[in-house]
Amino acid sequence: MADTVSVPTPRPGAPAGRRRSPQARPHVRRDHRAALFFILPALLGFGVFYLWPTIRGVYLSFTDYSLLTPPAWSGVANYTKLIGDASFWRSLAVTLEYVVINIGVQTIVAIALAVLMHRLTRSSFLRGVLLLPYLVANVVVALVWYWMADYTLGVVNQFLGWIGFGPLGFFGEEHLVIPTIALVNVWRHMGYTALLIFAGLQAIPRSLYEAAAVDGSTEWRSFWRITLPLLRPVLAMVLVITVIGSFQIFDTVAVTTQGGPADASKVVYYYIFEKAFSQFDFGYASAMGVALIVILAGVSLFQLRLLRAGESDLS
Amino acid sequence: MIKKLPAAAGVALLSLALAACGGSSGGTASSGGKTTLSYWLWDANQQPAYQQCATDFQKANPNISVKITQLGWDDYWTKLTTGFVSGSAPDVFTNHLAKYPEFVTKRTILPIDDLVKQDKVDTGIYAEGLADLWVGADGKRYGLPKDWDTIAVFYNKKLTEKAGITDAQLKEMAWNPTDGGTYEKIIAKLTVDKNGKRGDEPGFDKSKVETYGLWLESSGNGLGQTQWSMYAVSNGWKFTDKNPWGSRYNYDDPKFQETITWWKSLIDKGYMPPLKATEGVAWNDMLSAGKAAMATNGSWMIGSVAGAKSDKFEPAFAPLPTGPSGTRMSMFNGLADSIYAGTKNKDAAWKWVKYLASPACQNVVGQHAVVFPAIPAAVEVAQKKFGEKGVDVEAFTVNVKDKTTFLFPITDHAAQIESIMKPAMDAVIGGTAPASSLSKANEQVNALFK
Amino acid sequence: MTAVSMPATKTRAAAPAERRGRRVRIGRIAAWAVLWLFVLITLFPFYWMLRTSLSNNRMLFSDPSSWLPVAPTLGGYERVFGLATLQEAQAQGGSGASIRFWLYLRNSVIVAAVITVGQVFFSAMAAYAFARLRWPGRDKVFFLFLTALMVPPIFIHLPNFELMKNLGLLNTFAGIVLPYLFMTPFAVFFLRQFFLNVSREVEEAAMIDGAGYPRIFFRLILPMSAAPIATLAILTYINSWNEYFWPLLVTDPTNDDVRVLTVALGLFKSQTPQGSPDWAGLMAATLVAALPVLLLFAAFGKRIVNSIQFSGLK
């Protein structure tokens, strides 16, 4: 894959390339022009396929739009409805529970896996195996587990039976359904997350561990004193990405419980989908989408500040 | 075909999701004076039958060709909606009672009264009531019926014989909300725990049930088509103030709530699995796995269930139990073909719809024995064909013969009602709320009509 | 790639205590056990999928707890490749609808490859501008890009669909590929983090030698970041390969010329007759669909996995 990326020779006539004096002012101007050149394709894609649809979505949130008839301006009606909609707030709480379990378990497991791999083996086969679940589409993963975790016939409950636990209604009990869905997605993502963290681990100089070992530090101590602090920038990035992805949990719910039982797994994204595409209330769905964006932006800002990932040698 | 309830939908898959908008599908193309009609349906089992109809139709109308596309239930409605948005929905498509009121309101399907009148199509040839289902609240007709379905009891003959229950007993089951009648007695007998004790024997351990007498498909949401509607209606209950186009639901009726209370009591007694067991493997697989002896479901499942015969599972069908009213009651639901309002080939589309609802095509459908056609004579053909396959479907047709059916409740706001009633029914069947809590849900439902 | 040595083992000689050595060994055994437990958890569902794909779907639930395929048959695979007749397929609980597997495979390869090349390259350019160049509004634009990460896809799919419809790009490769071709916020964010850490001295030295930005980017930054770029490329490839909703949205169910494998898989699944899905066929299809990515990974994975490094993180 790498070959496809590293595009061959630089173009000799490239615009700003030839000037020799790295003096302050021309340097800056050259920066500007080069920046424009580099940013343009992405900016175009961003404007057309992210920004514009988002603006249109925000517009739709102020309308009454049923997909089949043109949108009609309705002011803040959707937003006032949103504030009084208990189902919306409940779906937010459900989503939050999911995110906490999903991210909490996933991050811990991934760090553990990465550290174990890092300290135990160079086997790329092993890393490849752990990445396998990520290769299977979301919905299929959900279906496979939905079936394996069945209350009556599922193989998971058979295992539990052998070690003396009664069958559990993983997807069918109100208090178990969200943890179950969260863990299913941990299964799919743990290897991938571990691999990202593993890459971060490899950048930590070996000499630090060796020195620590000479000083009599245990593996456990080294982990807390060397690994974790040095891993922070990578962790920050991994967390920002996974937390936002986690908030957008949808496929697994759509394929399995569809929000049940008794709305116990009706996450906010599924609620939006239901409003938009099964009740055709696209205006209201858009308003919920806007609320979700605001919430996510808040969470990410908070996270970035907490982890100080925004720090760079440029700022 | 027919109403697939969300809980049954591990199946629902990918599709569901999303799909805002549909492809530039369907549409029509005319080339060289030849019109191509697009036609959609969702049941793969029926496709061969309708393909045959299309071939016959094309022979009679050489200048029209019909292209049939089959999509699974969820993809179907999603792509249809997006097709309406992009103006590229199919010319003709199979329609459902739960969906068409919305399409009428949004004017995405054509009223066909003028065409019916002009061609003098007799809407009296269909099984009673079916044609009326497709007259909208505005008094206009939006489809011609093509088939129907009813509910019956699916059971595993291997298990009933083991319990010493005869087919004759199963044909004569009676139910009431007080003690469950002979129906509950049979369910109890068919329930077996890990030690081999039956549900009606002393020492039965309801915490370790190996085979349930009756399977629970889901809480049934607001419709209970295959779950509880037959009990409630045979107890004298009505879904709405009038049908079709009622504007008040009756979930607050004591007759409904006592029915649900009884139904739920089967779970407490260990005769029916808890709600949590309904997420995962589908009900018909539980039946063939021997985890349940009986289950109530619709005639559209005959083919799948009959085909799953094994040395552990011998599929058979019994009529529904009779209720306090003295009769059995099955929901009667039917599909129709509707014409997309944006079609560019209205005449050809109408010809095709007319043909689909005609005895010629209906007999072909009957021959394939996958579904009951809307015309009684064709039903007999189907029944005979089923018989040749060794499947006795009288349990389903008896309701129509005895006129012990009630019509699928057609009202506006079907999707919203579902989203209110699903959690409410889940809570009752899951045991976290009493049946009386449904009165509050009923208020929410009826508020939609104000 | 630095050699991965085991400092704990190497330096044990320095710590003379015998007990400590044993403790380390027990610790290592326990650590290995945990690692293998995770490998087992990872692999078991795949075994279950394989076992199911080789079962006869109709018979599947007559013996749900069997560890081996129930009434073993290759029927599931035959249905996926469209080799079974309608009767054969329906007899085993499938739908028998025709599937042009090789066409969908080709389509998926094209879509995933084009998206990967375009997205990684353009995102790398943007990431370079964000990480290395000074220009007015840079941080604001970057923040804007970052917020796009928070926009739920469901929110923007409808307007994007309208756009594709107006451009006449429904049912084309362009329609499937375009929204992902120029950037994703993740790709830009990911690469920027790496570029930030490329040593500035090297860059300045090159500049003094008269190299322009494009030259620095192509000759210096890209090669130096080959590992993270390769990582991103493979992740992008996997994601594009698994993308379902967007291709479903912009393609036509009646026309399968540009249908990709995931959409075919979804349709295959929902084509099953009412009731329960054709599990055997679905699992066979899933394994078959995962196979090309698997092969790709087997071919390049070792190199990629081994070379992933966050170079120069302080």
CSV table of N, CA and C in Angstrom, one decimal, chain A residues 171-233:
chain,number,residue,atom,x,y,z
A,171,PHE,N,-29.1,-9.8,25.0
A,171,PHE,CA,-29.7,-8.7,24.2
A,171,PHE,C,-31.1,-8.4,24.6
A,172,GLY,N,-31.7,-9.3,25.5
A,172,GLY,CA,-33.1,-9.2,25.8
A,172,GLY,C,-33.4,-8.6,27.2
A,173,GLU,N,-32.4,-8.4,28.0
A,173,GLU,CA,-32.6,-7.8,29.3
A,173,GLU,C,-32.2,-6.3,29.4
A,174,GLU,N,-33.1,-5.5,30.0
A,174,GLU,CA,-32.9,-4.1,29.9
A,174,GLU,C,-31.5,-3.7,30.5
A,175,HIS,N,-31.1,-4.3,31.5
A,175,HIS,CA,-29.8,-3.9,32.1
A,175,HIS,C,-28.6,-4.5,31.5
A,176,LEU,N,-28.8,-5.5,30.6
A,176,LEU,CA,-27.7,-6.1,30.0
A,176,LEU,C,-27.4,-5.7,28.6
A,177,VAL,N,-28.5,-5.2,27.9
A,177,VAL,CA,-28.4,-5.0,26.5
A,177,VAL,C,-27.3,-4.0,26.1
A,178,ILE,N,-27.2,-2.9,26.8
A,178,ILE,CA,-26.2,-1.9,26.4
A,178,ILE,C,-24.8,-2.4,26.7
A,179,PRO,N,-24.5,-3.0,27.9
A,179,PRO,CA,-23.2,-3.5,28.1
A,179,PRO,C,-22.8,-4.6,27.0
A,180,THR,N,-23.8,-5.4,26.7
A,180,THR,CA,-23.6,-6.4,25.6
A,180,THR,C,-23.2,-5.8,24.3
A,181,ILE,N,-24.0,-4.8,23.9
A,181,ILE,CA,-23.6,-4.2,22.6
A,181,ILE,C,-22.3,-3.5,22.7
A,182,ALA,N,-22.0,-2.9,23.8
A,182,ALA,CA,-20.7,-2.2,24.0
A,182,ALA,C,-19.6,-3.2,23.9
A,183,LEU,N,-19.7,-4.4,24.5
A,183,LEU,CA,-18.7,-5.4,24.4
A,183,LEU,C,-18.5,-6.0,23.0
A,184,VAL,N,-19.6,-6.2,22.3
A,184,VAL,CA,-19.5,-6.7,21.0
A,184,VAL,C,-18.6,-5.7,20.1
A,185,ASN,N,-18.8,-4.5,20.3
A,185,ASN,CA,-18.0,-3.5,19.6
A,185,ASN,C,-16.6,-3.4,20.1
A,186,VAL,N,-16.4,-3.7,21.4
A,186,VAL,CA,-15.0,-3.8,21.9
A,186,VAL,C,-14.3,-5.0,21.1
A,187,TRP,N,-15.0,-6.1,21.0
A,187,TRP,CA,-14.5,-7.2,20.3
A,187,TRP,C,-14.0,-6.8,18.9
A,188,ARG,N,-14.8,-6.1,18.2
A,188,ARG,CA,-14.4,-5.7,16.8
A,188,ARG,C,-13.2,-4.8,16.8
A,189,HIS,N,-13.2,-3.9,17.7
A,189,HIS,CA,-12.2,-2.8,17.7
A,189,HIS,C,-10.9,-2.9,18.5
A,190,MET,N,-10.9,-3.9,19.4
A,190,MET,CA,-9.8,-4.0,20.3
A,190,MET,C,-8.5,-4.2,19.6
A,191,GLY,N,-8.4,-5.0,18.6
A,191,GLY,CA,-7.2,-5.3,18.0
A,191,GLY,C,-6.7,-4.1,17.2
A,192,TYR,N,-7.6,-3.4,16.6
A,192,TYR,CA,-7.3,-2.2,15.8
A,192,TYR,C,-6.7,-1.1,16.7
A,193,THR,N,-7.4,-0.9,17.8
A,193,THR,CA,-7.0,0.1,18.8
A,193,THR,C,-5.6,-0.3,19.4
A,194,ALA,N,-5.5,-1.6,19.7
A,194,ALA,CA,-4.2,-2.0,20.2
A,194,ALA,C,-3.1,-1.8,19.3
A,195,LEU,N,-3.4,-2.0,18.0
A,195,LEU,CA,-2.3,-1.8,17.0
A,195,LEU,C,-1.9,-0.3,17.0
A,196,LEU,N,-2.8,0.6,17.1
A,196,LEU,CA,-2.5,2.0,17.1
A,196,LEU,C,-1.6,2.3,18.3
A,197,ILE,N,-2.0,1.8,19.4
A,197,ILE,CA,-1.2,2.0,20.6
A,197,ILE,C,0.1,1.4,20.6
A,198,PHE,N,0.1,0.2,20.0
A,198,PHE,CA,1.4,-0.6,19.8
A,198,PHE,C,2.4,0.3,19.0
A,199,ALA,N,1.9,0.9,18.0
A,199,ALA,CA,2.7,1.8,17.2
A,199,ALA,C,3.3,2.9,18.0
A,200,GLY,N,2.5,3.4,18.9
A,200,GLY,CA,3.0,4.4,19.8
A,200,GLY,C,4.1,3.9,20.8
A,201,LEU,N,3.9,2.7,21.2
A,201,LEU,CA,4.8,2.0,22.1
A,201,LEU,C,6.2,1.9,21.5
A,202,GLN,N,6.2,1.5,20.2
A,202,GLN,CA,7.4,1.3,19.6
A,202,GLN,C,8.3,2.5,19.5
A,203,ALA,N,7.7,3.6,19.6
A,203,ALA,CA,8.5,4.9,19.5
A,203,ALA,C,9.2,5.2,20.9
A,204,ILE,N,8.8,4.5,21.9
A,204,ILE,CA,9.4,4.8,23.2
A,204,ILE,C,10.8,4.1,23.2
A,205,PRO,N,11.8,4.8,23.4
A,205,PRO,CA,13.2,4.2,23.4
A,205,PRO,C,13.4,3.1,24.4
A,206,ARG,N,13.9,2.0,23.9
A,206,ARG,CA,14.2,0.8,24.7
A,206,ARG,C,15.1,1.2,25.9
A,207,SER,N,15.9,2.1,25.6
A,207,SER,CA,17.0,2.4,26.7
A,207,SER,C,16.3,2.8,28.0
A,208,LEU,N,15.1,3.5,27.9
A,208,LEU,CA,14.5,3.9,29.1
A,208,LEU,C,14.1,2.7,29.9
A,209,TYR,N,13.6,1.6,29.3
A,209,TYR,CA,13.2,0.4,30.1
A,209,TYR,C,14.4,-0.2,30.7
A,210,GLU,N,15.5,-0.3,29.8
A,210,GLU,CA,16.7,-0.9,30.3
A,210,GLU,C,17.2,-0.2,31.5
A,211,ALA,N,17.2,1.1,31.4
A,211,ALA,CA,17.7,1.9,32.5
A,211,ALA,C,16.9,1.6,33.8
A,212,ALA,N,15.6,1.6,33.5
A,212,ALA,CA,14.7,1.4,34.7
A,212,ALA,C,14.9,0.0,35.3
A,213,ALA,N,15.1,-1.0,34.4
A,213,ALA,CA,15.3,-2.3,34.9
A,213,ALA,C,16.6,-2.4,35.8
A,214,VAL,N,17.6,-1.7,35.3
A,214,VAL,CA,18.9,-1.7,36.0
A,214,VAL,C,18.6,-1.0,37.4
A,215,ASP,N,17.8,0.0,37.4
A,215,ASP,CA,17.5,0.6,38.7
A,215,ASP,C,16.6,-0.3,39.6
A,216,GLY,N,16.2,-1.4,39.1
A,216,GLY,CA,15.4,-2.3,39.9
A,216,GLY,C,14.0,-2.1,39.8
A,217,SER,N,13.5,-1.3,38.8
A,217,SER,CA,12.1,-1.1,38.6
A,217,SER,C,11.4,-2.3,38.1
A,218,THR,N,10.2,-2.6,38.6
A,218,THR,CA,9.5,-3.8,38.1
A,218,THR,C,8.8,-3.4,36.8
A,219,GLU,N,8.3,-4.4,36.1
A,219,GLU,CA,7.6,-4.2,34.8
A,219,GLU,C,6.4,-3.3,35.1
A,220,TRP,N,5.7,-3.6,36.2
A,220,TRP,CA,4.5,-2.9,36.6
A,220,TRP,C,4.8,-1.4,36.8
A,221,ARG,N,5.9,-1.1,37.6
A,221,ARG,CA,6.3,0.3,37.8
A,221,ARG,C,6.7,1.0,36.5
A,222,SER,N,7.4,0.2,35.7
A,222,SER,CA,7.9,0.8,34.4
A,222,SER,C,6.7,1.2,33.6
A,223,PHE,N,5.6,0.4,33.7
A,223,PHE,CA,4.4,0.7,32.9
A,223,PHE,C,3.9,2.1,33.3
A,224,TRP,N,3.7,2.2,34.6
A,224,TRP,CA,3.1,3.5,35.1
A,224,TRP,C,4.0,4.7,35.0
A,225,ARG,N,5.4,4.5,35.1
A,225,ARG,CA,6.3,5.6,35.1
A,225,ARG,C,6.8,5.9,33.7
A,226,ILE,N,6.9,5.0,32.8
A,226,ILE,CA,7.5,5.2,31.5
A,226,ILE,C,6.4,5.1,30.4
A,227,THR,N,5.8,4.0,30.3
A,227,THR,CA,4.9,3.7,29.2
A,227,THR,C,3.8,4.7,29.1
A,228,LEU,N,3.0,4.7,30.2
A,228,LEU,CA,1.8,5.5,30.2
A,228,LEU,C,2.0,7.0,29.9
A,229,PRO,N,3.0,7.6,30.6
A,229,PRO,CA,3.2,9.1,30.3
A,229,PRO,C,3.7,9.3,28.9
A,230,LEU,N,4.5,8.4,28.4
A,230,LEU,CA,5.1,8.7,27.0
A,230,LEU,C,4.0,8.3,25.9
A,231,LEU,N,3.0,7.6,26.3
A,231,LEU,CA,2.0,7.2,25.4
A,231,LEU,C,1.0,8.3,25.2
A,232,ARG,N,1.0,9.3,26.1
A,232,ARG,CA,-0.1,10.2,26.1
A,232,ARG,C,-0.5,10.8,24.8
A,233,PRO,N,0.4,11.3,23.9
A,233,PRO,CA,-0.1,11.9,22.7
A,233,PRO,C,-0.8,10.9,21.8
